[in-house]
Every structure is written in C-alpha cells, then in structure tokens.
Amino acid sequence: MPNITFSSPLHKDKTVYAVAGSHTKTVLTLAKENHIPIDFSCQDGECGTCLVKVTNLSRKGPMGGPLTDREITVLKDLGKITQAEIDAMAVDDNVHTSWRLACQMVLRDEDILVEYPSK
Ligand code: FES
C-alpha cells in the first residue's frame, strides 16, 4: 500500500504519513479522513480551492490517475498547466503534472508527497 505524506509550511504539526487503503479514494478524501486541513469548497473539480502540489516518491515513477476534464480546465485557468503540457499528456501516459486538484486526483499504488496550501 502506498504512503501518502501531507505537508504544509503553514501546518508543520499536521505533517502526516497516511496509508491509503483503497485506490478509489481521492487525495481530498484521504486528507479529510486524517484531519489534514486542505482547503476545499465545491469538491467537484470546479473551484480550484483544493489545489495541491504532488511529488512522486516511488521508484516506479508517477502513476497518478489522469487529469479529469474539469481538472484540466481549472489548472489551465490558474496558470498551472500549459496547452503544450495538456497536449503531451493526451498522447503520452508518462507525462504528468505536479499540480493537481485534491478532490479529483484518485490515489494509485505509489508513494506521494502532497504539499498544501499551494498558493
Ligand atoms: Fe473545488 Fe476541489 S474543492 S476544485
């Protein structure tokens, strides 16, 4: 099972090493279960409040689920992803972005560092 590390310079006491028990949970769901204070609002990939920076810590390389259409729209509006990156991800599963929406990113079998708040 993967280790998910949540870290924030604003909440140093809240750094948590959580183990994801399911590959159906989003980063936000796991954060809420572990009382990690990631900001959120819509929980539906529309507002961008839950923006986080994700770093893969596994030797296997990034495995995170693909960006949802809503996530692409919000990340582009926030200037966190370019059209060139979107185009590259569409044709190559090995291309990933560090910026994700916690309510949209589904956990996979990989160790990741989730940094928040990311603004
Ligand atoms: Fe609104 Fe995640 S909470 S995009």
CSV table of C-alpha atoms and ligand atoms in Angstrom, one decimal:
chain,number,residue,atom,x,y,z
A,1,MET,CA,0.0,0.0,0.0
A,2,PRO,CA,1.2,3.5,-0.8
A,3,ASN,CA,2.4,6.1,1.7
A,4,ILE,CA,0.8,9.5,1.3
A,5,THR,CA,2.7,12.3,3.0
A,6,PHE,CA,0.8,15.5,3.6
A,7,SER,CA,2.9,18.6,4.3
A,8,SER,CA,2.4,22.3,4.7
A,9,PRO,CA,4.6,25.1,5.8
A,10,LEU,CA,1.6,26.6,7.5
A,11,HIS,CA,0.7,23.4,9.4
A,12,LYS,CA,4.0,21.8,10.3
A,13,ASP,CA,2.4,19.9,13.1
A,14,LYS,CA,0.0,18.4,10.7
A,15,THR,CA,2.5,16.5,8.6
A,16,VAL,CA,1.0,13.1,8.4
A,17,TYR,CA,2.2,9.9,6.8
A,18,ALA,CA,-1.1,8.2,5.8
A,19,VAL,CA,-1.6,4.8,4.2
A,20,ALA,CA,-4.2,4.7,1.6
A,21,GLY,CA,-6.4,1.6,2.0
A,22,SER,CA,-8.3,2.0,-1.2
A,23,HIS,CA,-7.5,3.0,-4.8
A,24,THR,CA,-10.9,4.6,-5.2
A,25,LYS,CA,-10.2,7.5,-2.8
A,26,THR,CA,-9.2,10.9,-3.8
A,27,VAL,CA,-6.4,12.8,-2.1
A,28,LEU,CA,-9.0,15.1,-0.6
A,29,THR,CA,-11.0,12.2,0.9
A,30,LEU,CA,-7.9,10.7,2.5
A,31,ALA,CA,-6.9,14.2,3.8
A,32,LYS,CA,-10.3,14.6,5.4
A,33,GLU,CA,-10.2,11.2,7.0
A,34,ASN,CA,-6.8,12.1,8.5
A,35,HIS,CA,-7.9,15.6,9.6
A,36,ILE,CA,-5.5,17.3,7.2
A,37,PRO,CA,-6.6,20.9,6.7
A,38,ILE,CA,-6.5,21.1,2.9
A,39,ASP,CA,-8.9,23.9,1.9
A,40,PHE,CA,-11.8,22.8,-0.3
A,41,SER,CA,-15.1,24.1,-1.4
A,42,CYS,CA,-17.0,22.5,-4.3
A,43,GLN,CA,-15.4,19.1,-4.1
A,44,ASP,CA,-16.3,18.7,-7.7
A,45,GLY,CA,-13.3,20.0,-9.7
A,46,GLU,CA,-14.7,23.4,-10.4
A,47,CYS,CA,-13.4,26.0,-8.0
A,48,GLY,CA,-9.7,25.2,-7.7
A,49,THR,CA,-9.7,25.7,-3.9
A,50,CYS,CA,-8.1,22.3,-3.3
A,51,LEU,CA,-5.0,22.9,-5.4
A,52,VAL,CA,-2.1,20.9,-4.2
A,53,LYS,CA,1.4,20.1,-5.5
A,54,VAL,CA,2.1,16.4,-5.8
A,55,THR,CA,5.5,14.8,-6.0
A,56,ASN,CA,6.0,11.1,-6.7
A,57,LEU,CA,8.3,9.4,-4.2
A,58,SER,CA,8.1,5.9,-5.7
A,59,ARG,CA,10.9,4.3,-7.7
A,60,LYS,CA,8.3,3.1,-10.2
A,61,GLY,CA,7.6,6.7,-11.3
A,62,PRO,CA,4.4,8.6,-11.3
A,63,MET,CA,1.2,6.6,-11.6
A,64,GLY,CA,-1.4,9.1,-10.6
A,65,GLY,CA,-4.7,8.9,-12.4
A,66,PRO,CA,-5.1,11.1,-15.5
A,67,LEU,CA,-6.4,14.6,-15.1
A,68,THR,CA,-10.2,14.9,-15.4
A,69,ASP,CA,-11.6,17.3,-17.9
A,70,ARG,CA,-12.7,19.6,-15.1
A,71,GLU,CA,-9.2,19.5,-13.6
A,72,ILE,CA,-7.6,20.4,-16.9
A,73,THR,CA,-9.9,23.4,-17.2
A,74,VAL,CA,-9.2,24.7,-13.7
A,75,LEU,CA,-5.5,24.1,-13.8
A,76,LYS,CA,-5.3,26.0,-17.1
A,77,ASP,CA,-7.3,28.9,-15.7
A,78,LEU,CA,-5.0,29.0,-12.7
A,79,GLY,CA,-1.9,29.0,-15.0
A,80,LYS,CA,-0.7,25.8,-13.5
A,81,ILE,CA,-0.6,23.9,-16.8
A,82,THR,CA,0.0,24.9,-20.4
A,83,GLN,CA,-1.7,23.7,-23.5
A,84,ALA,CA,1.5,22.1,-24.6
A,85,GLU,CA,1.5,20.0,-21.4
A,86,ILE,CA,-2.1,19.1,-21.9
A,87,ASP,CA,-1.4,18.0,-25.5
A,88,ALA,CA,1.6,16.0,-24.3
A,89,MET,CA,-0.4,14.2,-21.6
A,90,ALA,CA,-3.1,13.3,-24.1
A,91,VAL,CA,-0.7,11.2,-26.2
A,92,ASP,CA,1.8,10.0,-23.5
A,93,ASP,CA,0.8,8.4,-20.3
A,94,ASN,CA,4.2,9.0,-18.9
A,95,VAL,CA,3.8,12.8,-18.9
A,96,HIS,CA,2.4,14.1,-15.6
A,97,THR,CA,1.9,17.5,-13.9
A,98,SER,CA,2.8,18.3,-10.4
A,99,TRP,CA,-0.3,20.4,-9.8
A,100,ARG,CA,-3.5,18.6,-9.1
A,101,LEU,CA,-6.9,19.2,-7.5
A,102,ALA,CA,-7.1,17.1,-4.4
A,103,CYS,CA,-10.8,16.4,-5.0
A,104,GLN,CA,-10.1,15.0,-8.4
A,105,MET,CA,-6.9,13.0,-8.0
A,106,VAL,CA,-7.6,9.4,-7.3
A,107,LEU,CA,-4.8,7.6,-5.4
A,108,ARG,CA,-2.8,4.9,-7.0
A,109,ASP,CA,-0.3,2.4,-5.7
A,110,GLU,CA,2.5,5.0,-5.4
A,111,ASP,CA,4.2,6.9,-2.6
A,112,ILE,CA,3.5,10.6,-3.0
A,113,LEU,CA,4.1,13.9,-1.2
A,114,VAL,CA,1.1,16.2,-1.2
A,115,GLU,CA,2.1,19.8,-0.4
A,116,TYR,CA,-0.6,22.3,0.6
A,117,PRO,CA,-1.7,25.1,0.6
A,118,SER,CA,0.0,25.5,-2.8
A,119,LYS,CA,-0.9,29.2,-3.5
B,1,FES,FE1,-13.3,22.8,-5.7
B,1,FES,FE2,-11.6,20.7,-5.5
B,1,FES,S1,-12.8,21.6,-4.0
B,1,FES,S2,-12.0,22.0,-7.2
